[in-house]
Amino acid sequence: MSNVIKRLLCADAALVLFSVLFKMLHWPGGDLLVLISICLSAILLLCAAFCSRPINALRVLFCLEGIILLVGTTFKFFHWPGGSLIFFIAAILGIILLLYTAIFHKFDK
């Protein structure tokens, strides 16, 4: 993953936390800021999934799981229908990926 994408992901994580603070305190612009920051996060995760060569399937799956988790969290946050199901699917996929990684992945020393 390139340094630019890493820096953008860190900055966007700060923006997500900032926007959630706005939303939780009911300050104006919180809703729009949450939507913009979550969409930016999803785009950056998609870029992070495919930026390295050769493409790592496990990294792609983790990035897609992160996108599904972000979408599910957003749906739950705004009380949109289907949020529980999306969040549940993301949680199950995350558990499976983490267990697979813990059992079968060979970590570098």
XYZ file of N, CA, C and O in Angstrom:
436
model
N 0.844 -1.160 0.000
C 0.000 0.000 0.000
C 0.897 1.233 0.000
O 1.858 1.315 0.749
N 0.560 2.175 -0.827
C 1.420 3.352 -0.950
C 1.252 4.273 0.260
O 0.246 4.239 0.968
N 2.264 5.094 0.461
C 2.242 6.022 1.588
C 1.131 7.047 1.465
O 0.576 7.495 2.470
N 0.792 7.421 0.232
C -0.266 8.414 0.025
C -1.599 7.860 0.508
O -2.354 8.540 1.223
N -1.892 6.614 0.153
C -3.161 6.011 0.567
C -3.188 5.821 2.083
O -4.211 6.048 2.727
N -2.051 5.437 2.663
C -1.993 5.295 4.124
C -2.279 6.622 4.815
O -3.035 6.677 5.788
N -1.678 7.696 4.308
C -1.902 9.012 4.903
C -3.352 9.468 4.728
O -3.956 10.035 5.645
N -3.909 9.215 3.549
C -5.304 9.588 3.312
C -6.251 8.789 4.194
O -7.254 9.323 4.693
N -5.966 7.502 4.398
C -6.803 6.681 5.276
C -6.737 7.181 6.724
O -7.751 7.219 7.423
N -5.560 7.580 7.174
C -5.425 8.123 8.530
C -6.184 9.440 8.664
O -6.886 9.668 9.660
N -6.048 10.306 7.681
C -6.766 11.583 7.716
C -8.272 11.356 7.656
O -9.040 12.027 8.354
N -8.702 10.402 6.851
C -10.125 10.121 6.748
C -10.659 9.496 8.033
O -11.797 9.751 8.411
N -9.857 8.681 8.711
C -10.289 8.124 9.997
C -10.541 9.247 11.000
O -11.521 9.212 11.758
N -9.678 10.254 10.985
C -9.890 11.415 11.851
C -11.161 12.160 11.448
O -11.930 12.615 12.310
N -11.408 12.263 10.143
C -12.616 12.926 9.657
C -13.867 12.153 10.063
O -14.881 12.752 10.439
N -13.812 10.832 10.014
C -14.952 10.010 10.435
C -15.242 10.256 11.915
O -16.400 10.462 12.310
N -14.215 10.230 12.744
C -14.425 10.473 14.173
C -14.962 11.880 14.434
O -15.848 12.072 15.277
N -14.438 12.845 13.703
C -14.904 14.228 13.824
C -16.373 14.339 13.421
O -17.172 14.986 14.101
N -16.744 13.669 12.324
C -18.125 13.738 11.842
C -19.079 13.014 12.785
O -20.207 13.464 12.993
N -18.632 11.897 13.370
C -19.474 11.190 14.340
C -19.689 12.061 15.579
O -20.787 12.087 16.143
N -18.668 12.792 15.976
C -18.812 13.723 17.089
C -19.872 14.779 16.776
O -20.734 15.081 17.611
N -19.829 15.315 15.557
C -20.835 16.290 15.133
C -22.234 15.674 15.180
O -23.179 16.307 15.630
N -22.353 14.450 14.682
C -23.662 13.784 14.631
C -24.177 13.496 16.034
O -25.352 13.713 16.324
N -23.313 12.996 16.916
C -23.743 12.627 18.265
C -24.127 13.855 19.103
O -24.990 13.767 19.963
N -23.482 14.978 18.844
C -23.798 16.211 19.577
C -24.893 17.020 18.891
O -25.238 18.116 19.356
N -25.431 16.491 17.776
C -26.513 17.134 17.019
C -26.126 18.519 16.526
O -26.960 19.429 16.483
N -24.863 18.677 16.164
C -24.424 19.931 15.590
C -24.785 19.952 14.101
O -24.860 18.910 13.456
N -24.991 21.139 13.543
C -25.378 21.208 12.132
C -24.283 20.658 11.211
O -23.090 20.881 11.436
N -24.723 19.945 10.193
C -23.803 19.398 9.209
C -23.267 18.025 9.556
O -22.502 17.445 8.781
N -23.649 17.470 10.699
C -23.136 16.171 11.119
C -23.544 15.041 10.186
O -22.724 14.183 9.849
N -24.805 15.055 9.756
C -25.283 13.996 8.863
C -24.511 13.976 7.549
O -24.048 12.922 7.099
N -24.396 15.135 6.941
C -23.690 15.224 5.657
C -22.215 14.874 5.810
O -21.639 14.172 4.965
N -21.614 15.314 6.886
C -20.203 15.026 7.129
C -19.968 13.526 7.325
O -18.981 12.976 6.825
N -20.879 12.854 8.013
C -20.761 11.398 8.186
C -20.843 10.706 6.830
O -20.026 9.835 6.510
N -21.820 11.081 6.022
C -21.968 10.440 4.707
C -20.745 10.659 3.827
O -20.260 9.728 3.173
N -20.233 11.873 3.801
C -19.067 12.173 2.971
C -17.845 11.397 3.459
O -17.118 10.797 2.660
N -17.620 11.377 4.761
C -16.427 10.699 5.283
C -16.506 9.187 5.104
O -15.506 8.540 4.798
N -17.700 8.601 5.256
C -17.845 7.153 5.067
C -17.665 6.797 3.587
O -17.016 5.798 3.258
N -18.221 7.595 2.691
C -18.030 7.333 1.252
C -16.561 7.457 0.867
O -16.044 6.634 0.097
N -15.882 8.451 1.410
C -14.457 8.607 1.148
C -13.673 7.418 1.695
O -12.743 6.923 1.050
N -14.059 6.930 2.868
C -13.402 5.757 3.444
C -13.561 4.534 2.553
O -12.615 3.773 2.342
N -14.767 4.337 2.039
C -15.014 3.192 1.170
C -14.179 3.284 -0.108
O -13.597 2.282 -0.549
N -14.088 4.455 -0.684
C -13.285 4.638 -1.899
C -11.809 4.396 -1.613
O -11.118 3.716 -2.377
N -11.315 4.914 -0.493
C -9.906 4.723 -0.144
C -9.591 3.258 0.156
O -8.526 2.760 -0.206
N -10.511 2.562 0.824
C -10.290 1.131 1.077
C -10.274 0.338 -0.229
O -9.507 -0.612 -0.374
N -11.122 0.720 -1.162
C -11.115 0.053 -2.464
C -9.803 0.298 -3.187
O -9.237 -0.618 -3.799
N -9.292 1.516 -3.110
C -7.985 1.819 -3.705
C -6.875 1.043 -3.009
O -5.957 0.538 -3.655
N -6.957 0.937 -1.684
C -5.941 0.204 -0.927
C -5.955 -1.275 -1.271
O -4.912 -1.933 -1.256
N -7.116 -1.807 -1.595
C -7.222 -3.228 -1.909
C -6.492 -3.580 -3.198
O -5.909 -4.657 -3.311
N -6.505 -2.674 -4.159
C -5.968 -3.009 -5.474
C -4.688 -2.252 -5.834
O -4.228 -2.336 -6.968
N -4.096 -1.517 -4.892
C -2.918 -0.720 -5.242
C -1.630 -1.538 -5.243
O -0.680 -1.179 -5.921
N -1.562 -2.594 -4.472
C -0.311 -3.365 -4.401
C -0.247 -4.386 -5.527
O -1.260 -4.925 -5.958
N 0.931 -4.636 -5.997
C 1.168 -5.648 -7.034
C 2.119 -6.685 -6.501
O 3.128 -6.318 -5.917
N 1.902 -7.954 -6.611
C 0.682 -8.575 -7.130
C -0.466 -8.390 -6.152
O -0.259 -8.169 -4.963
N -1.685 -8.502 -6.664
C -2.867 -8.288 -5.840
C -2.995 -9.446 -4.856
O -2.970 -10.609 -5.224
N -3.121 -9.104 -3.583
C -3.239 -10.074 -2.506
C -4.728 -10.315 -2.232
O -5.447 -9.388 -1.853
N -5.180 -11.549 -2.401
C -6.605 -11.864 -2.241
C -7.085 -11.613 -0.819
O -8.202 -11.126 -0.607
N -6.245 -11.924 0.157
C -6.638 -11.723 1.548
C -6.805 -10.234 1.860
O -7.746 -9.835 2.541
N -5.916 -9.402 1.328
C -6.030 -7.952 1.523
C -7.304 -7.427 0.874
O -8.005 -6.594 1.452
N -7.617 -7.919 -0.309
C -8.835 -7.492 -0.994
C -10.062 -7.868 -0.169
O -10.984 -7.063 0.012
N -10.081 -9.097 0.377
C -11.216 -9.529 1.189
C -11.355 -8.698 2.457
O -12.464 -8.338 2.856
N -10.234 -8.385 3.105
C -10.295 -7.547 4.300
C -10.779 -6.141 3.969
O -11.555 -5.555 4.733
N -10.354 -5.587 2.864
C -10.810 -4.248 2.471
C -12.302 -4.259 2.125
O -13.037 -3.342 2.512
N -12.760 -5.296 1.424
C -14.186 -5.402 1.112
C -15.017 -5.595 2.379
O -16.108 -5.038 2.508
N -14.476 -6.350 3.331
C -15.166 -6.527 4.612
C -15.242 -5.191 5.347
O -16.263 -4.870 5.960
N -14.183 -4.404 5.269
C -14.192 -3.078 5.881
C -15.233 -2.164 5.251
O -15.913 -1.412 5.956
N -15.376 -2.256 3.935
C -16.379 -1.444 3.243
C -17.785 -1.865 3.673
O -18.633 -1.021 3.962
N -18.030 -3.181 3.744
C -19.340 -3.667 4.177
C -19.615 -3.241 5.619
O -20.730 -2.841 5.963
N -18.601 -3.291 6.467
C -18.752 -2.858 7.853
C -19.074 -1.364 7.927
O -19.938 -0.944 8.712
N -18.413 -0.559 7.118
C -18.700 0.881 7.087
C -20.130 1.152 6.621
O -20.831 1.988 7.198
N -20.555 0.444 5.592
C -21.918 0.631 5.079
C -22.942 0.202 6.131
O -23.929 0.906 6.380
N -22.697 -0.947 6.771
C -23.614 -1.413 7.808
C -23.688 -0.457 8.985
O -24.769 -0.186 9.520
N -22.546 0.061 9.384
C -22.514 1.021 10.484
C -23.260 2.295 10.116
O -24.003 2.848 10.935
N -23.094 2.746 8.885
C -23.799 3.944 8.432
C -25.310 3.713 8.418
O -26.077 4.569 8.868
N -25.723 2.551 7.916
C -27.153 2.244 7.895
C -27.717 2.185 9.316
O -28.829 2.666 9.567
N -26.963 1.593 10.253
C -27.421 1.540 11.645
C -27.447 2.944 12.263
O -28.367 3.272 13.009
N -26.447 3.728 11.935
C -26.319 5.075 12.494
C -27.488 5.957 12.079
O -27.965 6.774 12.860
N -27.943 5.811 10.834
C -29.037 6.627 10.321
C -30.401 5.943 10.431
O -31.395 6.473 9.951
N -30.436 4.741 11.021
C -31.674 3.977 11.204
C -32.349 3.664 9.874
O -33.571 3.687 9.762
N -31.545 3.358 8.861
C -32.081 2.960 7.562
C -32.369 1.466 7.584
O -31.706 0.706 8.299
N -33.357 1.025 6.799
C -33.689 -0.407 6.810
C -32.541 -1.257 6.254
O -31.860 -0.868 5.307
N -32.345 -2.416 6.866
C -31.305 -3.340 6.423
C -29.978 -3.168 7.130
O -29.044 -3.922 6.890
N -29.881 -2.197 8.004
C -28.622 -1.940 8.687
C -28.168 -3.095 9.556
O -26.986 -3.437 9.575
N -29.102 -3.711 10.261
C -28.748 -4.845 11.128
C -28.224 -6.013 10.313
O -27.244 -6.661 10.697
N -28.870 -6.298 9.184
C -28.453 -7.416 8.340
C -27.075 -7.172 7.738
O -26.210 -8.060 7.757
N -26.849 -5.974 7.233
C -25.545 -5.651 6.647
C -24.457 -5.725 7.706
O -23.378 -6.281 7.470
N -24.728 -5.186 8.876
C -23.750 -5.222 9.959
C -23.477 -6.658 10.400
O -22.334 -7.030 10.680
N -24.522 -7.494 10.455
C -24.370 -8.902 10.827
C -23.502 -9.639 9.812
O -22.595 -10.401 10.183
N -23.745 -9.418 8.531
C -22.944 -10.055 7.477
C -21.487 -9.612 7.583
O -20.572 -10.436 7.471
N -21.263 -8.333 7.823
C -19.895 -7.826 7.963
C -19.206 -8.439 9.172
O -18.015 -8.788 9.107
N -19.930 -8.593 10.269
C -19.337 -9.178 11.476
C -18.971 -10.643 11.249
O -17.876 -11.085 11.624
N -19.849 -11.405 10.638
C -19.573 -12.820 10.369
C -18.401 -12.954 9.408
O -17.493 -13.770 9.622
N -18.393 -12.162 8.340
C -17.282 -12.197 7.389
C -15.974 -11.816 8.068
O -14.933 -12.440 7.829
N -16.007 -10.825 8.947
C -14.811 -10.425 9.676
C -14.298 -11.530 10.580
O -13.088 -11.781 10.651
N -15.200 -12.210 11.270
C -14.803 -13.325 12.135
C -14.162 -14.436 11.324
O -13.105 -14.969 11.695
N -14.770 -14.777 10.197
C -14.228 -15.839 9.336
C -12.844 -15.455 8.818
O -11.913 -16.267 8.851
N -12.700 -14.232 8.351
C -11.401 -13.791 7.821
C -10.328 -13.765 8.904
O -9.183 -14.174 8.667
N -10.683 -13.291 10.091
C -9.705 -13.250 11.171
C -9.300 -14.657 11.628
O -8.116 -14.914 11.876
N -10.260 -15.565 11.725
C -9.927 -16.944 12.101
C -9.080 -17.617 11.026
O -8.116 -18.327 11.336
N -9.422 -17.400 9.761
C -8.625 -17.963 8.670
C -7.195 -17.439 8.730
O -6.230 -18.203 8.599
N -7.069 -16.142 8.944
C -5.736 -15.539 9.016
C -4.951 -16.080 10.203
O -3.762 -16.383 10.072
N -5.600 -16.208 11.336
C -4.910 -16.704 12.530
C -4.470 -18.154 12.380
O -3.406 -18.545 12.872
N -5.254 -18.961 11.682
C -4.952 -20.389 11.573
C -4.010 -20.696 10.419
O -3.033 -21.435 10.580
N -4.268 -20.135 9.247
C -3.563 -20.570 8.048
C -2.499 -19.618 7.521
O -1.659 -20.022 6.730
N -2.523 -18.365 7.914
C -1.596 -17.381 7.345
C -0.206 -17.540 7.965
O -0.075 -17.698 9.174
N 0.794 -17.478 7.128
C 2.177 -17.523 7.609
C 2.671 -16.096 7.786
O 2.844 -15.362 6.822
N 2.870 -15.708 9.024
C 3.292 -14.348 9.328
C 4.800 -14.221 9.130
O 5.555 -15.124 9.439
N 5.201 -13.058 8.629
C 6.626 -12.792 8.442
C 7.285 -12.549 9.801
O 6.689 -11.993 10.710
N 8.556 -12.941 9.886
C 9.285 -12.709 11.138
C 9.953 -11.373 11.113
O 10.241 -10.782 10.184
